[in-house]
Amino acid sequence: SNQVSSAPRCQPSCKSLLLAVCAACIGGTFQYGYNVSVINAPTQSVQKFINQTWRERYQTGISEDVLTLLWSTIVSMFTLGGFVGVTIGGTLSVKLGRKGTLLTNNIFALLAALLMGLSHPAGSFELLIIGRLLSGINAGIGLCVQPLYLGEIAPTAIRGAMGMGTSVFITGGILTGQVMGLKELLGREEHWPILLSTTCIPAFLQLLILPWFPESPRYLLIDKADDEGCKKALKQLHGMAACDGEREDIEKEKNNLVGFQAKKPWELFTDRSLRWQLLTIIVLSIAQQLSGINAIYFYAEYMFKQSGIPVDKIPYATVGTGACECITALTCGMLIECLGRKVLIAGGYTLMSICCILFTLTLTFQDASPVFPYLSMVCVFAFILSFGLGPGGVTNILITELFTQNARPAAYMIAGSVNWLSFFSIGMIFPFIVLGLKQYCFLVFLVVCCSVGTYIFLVVPETKNKTFLEIQNEFQSSNKRKVGSSDGAGTTLLTTSI
């Protein structure tokens, strides 16, 4: 019955669902994208400021090494904060609810904005480091809890398209950060404290809009056993007509979890019925960072220089890459419900593998002919497009879909920690890889993309238009095939409520 009724289900309340997505994302993953990219523009000015402060304090110039170390600390403090944020995010989402956590989370953003804005007048670059740490915590909690909220308020029929809100807003954040850093807006040297403290604007916006929307109905019914609240929330989000069908789905999931506590992250590792799901999200989270997308951004400026774009115009070309990623995130949102998750993500990794090969070739023959720099530029855009279509968008949705309610927060904590740790390590190691391997560094990424593509193709089932329970059962039947029925007893639990 689910498939039949799914088409007309979404009409009456699409508007309120769309607004709920915007309200959740503007203070969630938008902040993540924004703070990742906004730090690039004021690099020179902040380093000058550190130099000046050092001179005033110690009466000597700062050495090149210490300056680089301080700068990379300011940049990568963000990833450490993100790691902290993810580890507390899952717990908070059970204690305060999904919406409560998102609202509380803005405290970190506001504090960060305050500290980074005050660092210049106070003459202290330590405030910048603490500010970046806090905005990292904010982004970590947002990245963990906001996809959770979106996945739980979405009707089954458009769950994928709504989950895309996450990546649309990440890329939107990256793009906004790049645009704000242009000379015409806040990219001038004297404006960098204002530029860094603009992170408070999305926070204020979320505090204004999100309180008007309900808590996740799944959380209300399953975690809080609040029947009335769940009914009200579903009415507001899905309209009168759809509300009963969705409630049945949640009821089923609830009966299925009677007597189950929300799992802790380490319990997922010991649960044999979940091991393929867990392996899948860990592989996908590592691959998202190690697929070379960071490398492409790192190389983008060099490529643009090589292609003969004048130096003062390069920031605009970089904005082009951001816009490109943003557009693909939107396209992916439209394709995901008709093509399915598996096609997009496996296809994305395949295209990225091809781009890696082409990129290595065009970089190697850079000087052979004037055409090659332009070809490598095309490769940059093609790579970003493939990333945005598959891995960039679908990874987050799969985490929501491969787990049921009691395991979901823990799954987000694991995936998130893996994601931030890979992000941190690639941020630290990557410059050295580039120095050592030069253009052949893309062969490393080629291996990653190929192997992940193959893994998805072999292991991950298609999750489009299925309820969370159906997905769970599909994994278990494939588990039974893989394991032979050695632990049949553990898998019969789920069939009771269907």
Coordinates of C-alpha atoms in Angstrom, one line a residue:
S1 CA 0.0 0.0 0.0
N2 CA 2.9 2.3 0.8
Q3 CA 4.1 2.7 -2.8
V4 CA 0.6 3.4 -4.2
S5 CA -0.3 6.1 -1.8
S6 CA 3.2 7.7 -1.8
A7 CA 2.7 10.0 -4.8
P8 CA -0.2 12.2 -3.7
R9 CA 1.0 12.1 -0.1
C10 CA 3.3 15.0 -0.2
Q11 CA 1.0 17.8 -1.6
P12 CA -0.8 19.6 1.2
S13 CA 2.2 20.4 3.4
C14 CA 5.1 20.6 1.1
K15 CA 5.5 24.2 2.1
S16 CA 5.8 23.6 5.8
L17 CA 8.2 20.7 5.2
L18 CA 10.4 22.9 2.9
L19 CA 10.4 25.6 5.6
A20 CA 11.3 23.1 8.3
V21 CA 14.3 22.0 6.1
C22 CA 15.5 25.6 5.7
A23 CA 15.1 26.3 9.4
A24 CA 17.0 23.2 10.4
C25 CA 19.8 23.6 7.8
I26 CA 20.5 27.3 8.1
G27 CA 22.0 26.8 11.6
G28 CA 23.1 23.2 10.9
T29 CA 25.1 22.2 7.9
F30 CA 25.1 25.7 6.4
Q31 CA 27.4 26.7 9.3
Y32 CA 29.7 23.8 8.4
G33 CA 30.1 24.8 4.8
Y34 CA 30.4 28.5 5.6
N35 CA 33.2 28.0 8.2
V36 CA 35.1 25.6 6.0
S37 CA 35.4 28.1 3.2
V38 CA 35.3 31.5 4.9
I39 CA 38.8 31.0 6.4
N40 CA 40.5 30.9 3.0
A41 CA 40.0 34.5 2.0
P42 CA 41.6 36.3 5.0
T43 CA 44.7 34.0 5.1
Q44 CA 47.2 36.8 4.5
S45 CA 45.6 39.3 6.7
V46 CA 45.3 37.0 9.7
Q47 CA 48.9 35.9 9.3
K48 CA 49.9 39.6 9.2
F49 CA 47.9 40.1 12.4
I50 CA 49.6 37.2 14.2
N51 CA 53.0 38.6 13.1
Q52 CA 52.1 42.0 14.4
T53 CA 50.8 40.7 17.7
W54 CA 53.9 38.5 18.2
R55 CA 56.1 41.5 17.6
E56 CA 54.3 43.7 20.1
R57 CA 54.5 41.0 22.7
Y58 CA 58.0 39.6 22.3
Q59 CA 59.7 42.4 20.4
T60 CA 61.0 40.0 17.8
G61 CA 59.5 38.8 14.4
I62 CA 57.9 35.4 14.3
S63 CA 59.7 32.6 12.5
E64 CA 58.1 31.2 9.3
D65 CA 57.6 27.8 10.9
V66 CA 55.8 29.0 14.0
L67 CA 53.6 31.2 11.9
T68 CA 52.7 28.2 9.6
L69 CA 52.0 26.1 12.7
L70 CA 49.8 28.8 14.3
W71 CA 47.9 29.3 11.0
S72 CA 47.3 25.5 10.5
T73 CA 46.2 25.3 14.1
I74 CA 43.6 28.0 13.5
V75 CA 42.4 26.2 10.4
S76 CA 42.4 22.7 11.8
M77 CA 41.1 23.6 15.3
F78 CA 37.8 23.6 13.4
T79 CA 38.0 19.9 12.6
L80 CA 38.9 19.0 16.2
G81 CA 35.9 21.0 17.4
G82 CA 33.8 19.1 14.9
F83 CA 35.0 15.8 16.3
V84 CA 34.0 16.9 19.8
G85 CA 30.7 18.1 18.5
V86 CA 29.9 14.8 16.9
T87 CA 30.7 12.9 20.0
I88 CA 28.3 14.9 22.2
G89 CA 25.7 15.5 19.4
G90 CA 24.2 12.0 19.5
T91 CA 23.8 12.0 23.2
L92 CA 22.3 15.5 23.2
S93 CA 19.8 14.5 20.5
V94 CA 18.4 11.8 22.8
K95 CA 18.4 14.1 25.9
L96 CA 17.1 17.4 24.5
G97 CA 15.4 16.1 21.4
R98 CA 16.5 16.8 17.8
K99 CA 15.0 20.3 17.7
G100 CA 16.1 21.2 21.2
T101 CA 19.7 20.2 20.3
L102 CA 19.7 22.3 17.1
L103 CA 18.5 25.4 19.1
T104 CA 20.9 24.9 22.0
N105 CA 23.7 24.4 19.5
N106 CA 23.6 28.1 18.4
I107 CA 25.2 29.1 21.7
F108 CA 28.5 27.8 20.4
A109 CA 28.1 29.7 17.1
L110 CA 27.4 33.0 18.9
L111 CA 30.3 32.6 21.3
A112 CA 32.6 31.8 18.5
A113 CA 31.5 34.9 16.5
L114 CA 32.1 37.0 19.6
L115 CA 35.6 35.7 20.3
M116 CA 36.8 35.9 16.7
G117 CA 35.4 39.4 16.4
L118 CA 37.2 40.5 19.6
S119 CA 40.5 38.9 18.7
H120 CA 41.7 42.0 16.8
P121 CA 40.8 44.7 19.2
A122 CA 42.1 42.5 22.1
G123 CA 45.3 41.8 20.2
S124 CA 45.1 38.1 21.0
F125 CA 45.3 35.4 18.3
E126 CA 44.5 32.8 21.0
L127 CA 40.9 34.0 20.8
L128 CA 40.9 33.0 17.2
I129 CA 41.9 29.5 18.0
I130 CA 39.3 29.1 20.7
G131 CA 36.7 30.7 18.4
R132 CA 37.5 28.2 15.6
L133 CA 37.3 25.4 18.1
L134 CA 33.8 26.5 19.2
S135 CA 32.5 27.0 15.6
G136 CA 33.8 23.5 15.0
I137 CA 31.8 22.1 17.9
N138 CA 28.8 24.0 16.4
A139 CA 29.3 22.4 13.0
G140 CA 29.9 18.9 14.5
I141 CA 26.7 18.9 16.4
G142 CA 24.8 20.4 13.4
L143 CA 26.2 17.7 11.0
C144 CA 25.2 15.0 13.4
V145 CA 21.8 16.1 14.5
Q146 CA 20.3 18.0 11.6
P147 CA 20.3 15.1 9.0
L148 CA 18.8 13.0 11.8
Y149 CA 16.0 15.6 12.2
L150 CA 15.4 15.8 8.5
G151 CA 15.4 12.0 8.0
E152 CA 12.8 11.7 10.8
I153 CA 10.4 14.4 9.8
A154 CA 10.3 13.4 6.1
P155 CA 7.5 11.3 4.6
T156 CA 8.9 8.0 3.2
A157 CA 8.2 9.1 -0.4
I158 CA 10.4 12.2 -0.4
R159 CA 12.9 11.2 2.3
G160 CA 15.8 11.2 -0.1
A161 CA 14.9 14.6 -1.6
M162 CA 14.6 16.1 1.9
G163 CA 17.8 14.6 3.1
M164 CA 19.5 16.3 0.2
G165 CA 18.8 19.5 2.2
T166 CA 21.9 18.7 4.1
S167 CA 24.3 18.7 1.2
V168 CA 22.5 21.6 -0.6
F169 CA 23.1 23.7 2.5
I170 CA 26.7 22.6 3.0
T171 CA 27.5 23.6 -0.6
G172 CA 25.4 26.7 -0.2
G173 CA 27.5 27.6 2.9
I174 CA 30.7 27.0 1.0
L175 CA 29.6 29.2 -1.8
T176 CA 28.4 32.0 0.6
G177 CA 31.7 31.8 2.4
Q178 CA 33.6 32.3 -0.9
V179 CA 31.4 35.1 -2.0
M180 CA 31.6 37.0 1.4
G181 CA 35.4 36.7 1.1
L182 CA 35.5 38.6 -2.2
K183 CA 37.2 42.0 -2.1
E184 CA 33.9 43.8 -2.9
L185 CA 32.2 42.5 0.3
L186 CA 34.4 41.7 3.3
G187 CA 37.6 40.5 1.7
R188 CA 39.5 43.6 2.4
E189 CA 42.4 43.4 4.9
E190 CA 40.8 45.5 7.6
H191 CA 37.5 43.6 7.5
W192 CA 38.6 40.2 8.5
P193 CA 37.4 40.3 12.1
I194 CA 33.9 41.1 10.8
L195 CA 34.1 38.4 8.1
L196 CA 35.0 35.7 10.7
S197 CA 32.2 36.8 13.0
T198 CA 29.5 36.8 10.4
T199 CA 28.9 33.1 11.5
C200 CA 26.5 34.6 14.1
I201 CA 24.0 35.6 11.3
P202 CA 22.8 32.0 10.5
A203 CA 22.6 31.3 14.2
F204 CA 20.3 34.2 14.8
L205 CA 18.2 33.2 11.8
Q206 CA 17.7 29.7 13.2
L207 CA 16.8 30.9 16.6
L208 CA 14.1 33.0 14.9
I209 CA 12.6 30.4 12.6
L210 CA 13.1 26.9 14.0
P211 CA 11.0 27.4 17.2
W212 CA 7.9 27.5 15.1
F213 CA 8.4 24.0 13.9
P214 CA 7.6 20.8 15.8
E215 CA 10.0 18.3 17.3
S216 CA 10.7 15.1 15.2
P217 CA 7.5 13.0 15.5
R218 CA 9.6 9.8 15.6
Y219 CA 11.5 11.1 18.6
L220 CA 8.2 12.1 20.3
L221 CA 6.5 8.8 19.9
I222 CA 9.4 6.3 20.2
D223 CA 11.7 8.0 22.6
K224 CA 9.3 10.1 24.6
A225 CA 6.1 8.0 24.2
D226 CA 4.2 11.3 23.6
D227 CA 1.2 10.3 21.5
E228 CA -0.5 13.6 21.4
G229 CA 2.7 15.5 20.5
C230 CA 3.4 13.1 17.7
K231 CA -0.1 13.5 16.2
K232 CA 0.2 17.3 16.3
A233 CA 3.7 17.3 14.8
L234 CA 2.6 15.0 12.0
K235 CA -0.4 17.2 11.2
Q236 CA 1.7 20.3 11.0
L237 CA 4.4 18.6 8.9
H238 CA 2.5 16.2 6.6
G239 CA -1.0 17.7 6.6
M240 CA -4.2 15.9 7.7
A241 CA -4.4 13.3 4.9
A242 CA -0.9 11.8 5.2
C243 CA -0.7 11.8 8.9
D244 CA -2.2 8.4 9.6
G245 CA 0.0 6.4 7.1
E246 CA 3.1 7.9 8.5
R247 CA 1.9 7.2 12.1
E248 CA 1.5 3.6 11.2
D249 CA 5.1 3.4 10.0
I250 CA 6.3 5.0 13.2
E251 CA 4.1 2.7 15.3
K252 CA 5.5 -0.4 13.6
E253 CA 9.0 0.8 14.2
K254 CA 8.1 1.5 17.9
N255 CA 6.6 -1.9 18.5
N256 CA 9.6 -3.4 16.9
L257 CA 11.8 -1.6 19.4
V258 CA 9.8 -2.3 22.6
G259 CA 12.3 -2.8 25.4
F260 CA 15.2 -1.6 23.4
Q261 CA 17.2 1.3 24.7
A262 CA 18.9 3.8 22.4
K263 CA 22.2 2.1 21.6
K264 CA 25.6 3.4 22.5
P265 CA 28.1 3.7 19.7
W266 CA 30.3 0.9 21.0
E267 CA 27.2 -1.4 21.2
L268 CA 26.9 -1.1 17.4
F269 CA 30.3 -2.7 17.0
T270 CA 29.3 -5.8 18.9
D271 CA 25.9 -6.3 17.3
R272 CA 26.3 -8.9 14.6
S273 CA 23.1 -8.1 12.8
L274 CA 24.4 -4.6 12.1
R275 CA 27.9 -5.3 11.0
W276 CA 27.4 -4.7 7.2
Q277 CA 25.5 -1.5 7.8
L278 CA 28.2 -0.3 10.1
L279 CA 31.0 -1.3 7.7
T280 CA 29.2 0.5 4.9
I281 CA 28.8 3.8 6.7
I282 CA 32.4 3.7 7.9
V283 CA 33.7 3.0 4.4
L284 CA 31.5 5.8 2.9
S285 CA 32.5 8.3 5.6
I286 CA 36.2 7.7 5.1
A287 CA 35.8 7.7 1.3
Q288 CA 34.0 11.0 1.3
Q289 CA 37.1 12.7 2.7
L290 CA 39.8 10.6 1.0
S291 CA 38.2 10.7 -2.4
G292 CA 40.3 13.7 -3.3
I293 CA 37.7 16.4 -3.2
N294 CA 39.8 18.4 -0.8
A295 CA 42.8 17.9 -3.1
I296 CA 40.8 19.2 -6.0
Y297 CA 40.0 22.4 -4.1
F298 CA 43.6 22.7 -3.1
Y299 CA 44.7 22.3 -6.7
A300 CA 42.0 24.5 -8.2
E301 CA 44.0 27.8 -7.7
Y302 CA 47.1 26.3 -9.2
M303 CA 45.1 25.0 -12.2
F304 CA 43.5 28.4 -12.7
K305 CA 47.0 30.1 -12.6
Q306 CA 48.3 27.6 -15.1
S307 CA 45.4 28.2 -17.4
G308 CA 46.4 31.8 -17.5
I309 CA 43.6 33.4 -15.5
P310 CA 45.0 36.6 -14.0
V311 CA 45.8 36.3 -10.3
D312 CA 43.3 38.9 -9.1
K313 CA 40.5 37.1 -11.0
I314 CA 41.2 33.7 -9.4
P315 CA 38.8 34.2 -6.4
Y316 CA 36.0 34.5 -8.9
A317 CA 36.9 31.3 -10.6
T318 CA 37.0 29.6 -7.1
V319 CA 33.5 30.9 -6.6
G320 CA 32.7 29.2 -9.8
T321 CA 33.7 25.8 -8.3
G322 CA 31.5 26.5 -5.3
A323 CA 28.6 27.4 -7.5
C324 CA 29.2 24.2 -9.5
E325 CA 29.0 22.1 -6.4
C326 CA 25.9 23.9 -5.2
I327 CA 24.1 23.2 -8.5
T328 CA 25.0 19.5 -8.5
A329 CA 23.6 19.2 -4.9
L330 CA 20.3 20.6 -6.2
T331 CA 20.3 18.3 -9.2
C332 CA 21.1 15.3 -7.1
G333 CA 18.0 16.2 -4.9
M334 CA 15.9 15.9 -8.0
L335 CA 17.4 12.7 -9.3
I336 CA 17.6 10.8 -6.1
E337 CA 14.0 9.7 -5.9
C338 CA 13.8 8.6 -9.6
L339 CA 17.3 7.0 -10.1
G340 CA 17.7 5.7 -6.6
R341 CA 20.6 5.9 -4.1
K342 CA 22.8 3.1 -5.3
V343 CA 23.0 4.3 -9.0
L344 CA 24.0 7.8 -7.9
I345 CA 26.6 6.9 -5.4
A346 CA 28.3 4.1 -7.4
G347 CA 28.1 6.2 -10.5
G348 CA 29.6 9.1 -8.7
Y349 CA 32.6 7.1 -7.6
T350 CA 33.1 5.6 -11.1
L351 CA 33.1 9.1 -12.7
M352 CA 35.5 10.3 -10.1
S353 CA 37.9 7.5 -10.9
I354 CA 37.8 8.4 -14.5
C355 CA 38.5 12.1 -13.6
C356 CA 41.5 11.1 -11.5
I357 CA 43.1 9.3 -14.4
L358 CA 42.4 12.2 -16.8
F359 CA 43.6 14.7 -14.2
T360 CA 46.9 12.9 -13.7
L361 CA 47.5 12.8 -17.5
T362 CA 46.6 16.5 -18.1
L363 CA 48.8 17.6 -15.2
T364 CA 51.7 15.5 -16.5
F365 CA 51.5 16.9 -20.0
Q366 CA 50.8 20.4 -18.7
D367 CA 53.5 22.0 -20.8
A368 CA 53.2 19.9 -23.9
S369 CA 50.5 22.0 -25.5
P370 CA 48.5 25.1 -24.4
V371 CA 45.3 23.0 -24.5
F372 CA 46.2 20.9 -21.5
P373 CA 45.7 23.5 -18.7
Y374 CA 42.2 24.0 -20.0
L375 CA 41.6 20.3 -20.1
S376 CA 42.7 20.1 -16.4
M377 CA 40.3 22.9 -15.6
V378 CA 37.5 20.9 -17.2
C379 CA 38.6 17.9 -15.1
V380 CA 38.3 20.0 -11.9
F381 CA 34.7 20.9 -12.7
A382 CA 33.9 17.3 -13.8
F383 CA 35.3 15.9 -10.6
I384 CA 33.3 18.4 -8.4
L385 CA 30.2 17.5 -10.4
S386 CA 30.6 13.8 -9.9
F387 CA 31.3 14.3 -6.2
G388 CA 28.3 16.4 -5.7
L389 CA 26.0 14.0 -7.6
G390 CA 26.9 10.9 -5.7
P391 CA 29.1 10.7 -2.6
G392 CA 28.5 14.4 -1.5
G393 CA 24.8 14.0 -1.4
V394 CA 23.9 10.4 -0.8
T395 CA 26.3 9.5 2.0
N396 CA 24.3 11.4 4.7
I397 CA 21.0 9.9 3.5
L398 CA 22.2 6.4 3.6
I399 CA 23.2 6.8 7.3
T400 CA 19.6 7.7 8.1
E401 CA 18.2 4.9 6.0
L402 CA 20.4 1.9 7.0
F403 CA 19.5 2.1 10.7
T404 CA 16.4 2.0 12.8
Q405 CA 15.5 4.6 15.5
N406 CA 17.4 3.1 18.4
A407 CA 20.7 2.8 16.5
R408 CA 20.5 5.9 14.4
P409 CA 22.0 8.5 16.8
A410 CA 24.9 6.1 17.5
A411 CA 25.4 5.5 13.8
Y412 CA 25.6 9.3 13.2
M413 CA 28.2 9.6 16.0
I414 CA 30.3 6.8 14.5
A415 CA 30.1 8.1 10.9
G416 CA 30.6 11.7 12.1
S417 CA 33.7 10.9 14.1
V418 CA 35.2 8.9 11.3
N419 CA 34.4 11.7 8.9
W420 CA 36.0 14.5 11.1
L421 CA 39.0 12.3 11.9
S422 CA 39.6 11.7 8.2
F423 CA 39.1 15.4 7.5
F424 CA 41.6 16.3 10.2
S425 CA 44.2 13.8 9.1
I426 CA 43.9 14.7 5.4
G427 CA 44.2 18.4 6.4
M428 CA 47.5 17.6 8.2
I429 CA 48.9 15.0 5.8
F430 CA 47.7 16.3 2.5
P431 CA 50.3 19.1 1.9
F432 CA 53.0 16.5 2.4
I433 CA 51.4 14.0 0.0
V434 CA 51.3 16.8 -2.6
L435 CA 54.9 17.7 -2.1
G436 CA 56.0 14.1 -2.3
L437 CA 53.9 12.8 -5.2
K438 CA 53.1 16.0 -7.1
Q439 CA 50.4 15.3 -9.7
Y440 CA 50.6 11.6 -9.1
C441 CA 48.8 12.1 -5.8
F442 CA 45.6 11.6 -7.7
L443 CA 46.5 7.9 -8.3
V444 CA 46.0 7.4 -4.5
F445 CA 42.5 8.9 -4.8
L446 CA 41.9 6.7 -7.9
V447 CA 42.5 3.6 -5.8
V448 CA 40.1 4.9 -3.1
C449 CA 37.3 5.8 -5.6
C450 CA 37.6 2.5 -7.5
S451 CA 37.5 0.3 -4.5
V452 CA 34.6 2.2 -2.8
G453 CA 32.6 2.1 -6.1
T454 CA 33.1 -1.7 -6.2
Y455 CA 32.1 -2.1 -2.6
I456 CA 28.9 -0.2 -3.0
F457 CA 28.0 -2.1 -6.1
L458 CA 28.4 -5.4 -4.3
V459 CA 27.2 -4.7 -0.8
V460 CA 24.7 -1.8 -0.5
P461 CA 21.0 -2.5 -1.3
E462 CA 18.8 0.1 -3.0
T463 CA 16.9 1.9 -0.3
K464 CA 14.6 4.1 -2.4
N465 CA 10.9 4.2 -1.3
K466 CA 11.3 1.6 1.4
T467 CA 10.4 2.0 5.1
F468 CA 13.3 1.8 7.6
L469 CA 12.1 -1.7 8.6
E470 CA 12.1 -3.1 5.0
I471 CA 15.7 -1.8 4.6
Q472 CA 16.7 -3.5 7.8
N473 CA 15.2 -6.8 6.7
E474 CA 16.9 -6.6 3.3
F475 CA 20.3 -6.3 5.0
Q476 CA 19.5 -9.3 7.2
S477 CA 18.4 -11.6 4.4
S478 CA 21.6 -10.7 2.6
N479 CA 23.5 -11.3 5.8
K480 CA 21.9 -14.7 6.1
R481 CA 23.1 -15.5 2.6
K482 CA 26.6 -14.4 3.5
V483 CA 26.8 -16.0 6.8
G484 CA 24.9 -19.2 6.1
S485 CA 22.3 -19.5 8.8
S486 CA 24.9 -19.6 11.6
D487 CA 23.2 -16.9 13.8
G488 CA 19.6 -17.3 12.7
A489 CA 18.3 -16.6 16.2
G490 CA 19.4 -13.0 16.2
T491 CA 17.7 -12.1 13.0
T492 CA 14.2 -13.4 13.7
L493 CA 13.6 -10.5 16.1
L494 CA 12.6 -8.1 13.4
T495 CA 10.0 -10.2 11.6
T496 CA 7.6 -10.0 14.6
S497 CA 6.0 -6.7 13.8
I498 CA 5.7 -6.9 10.1

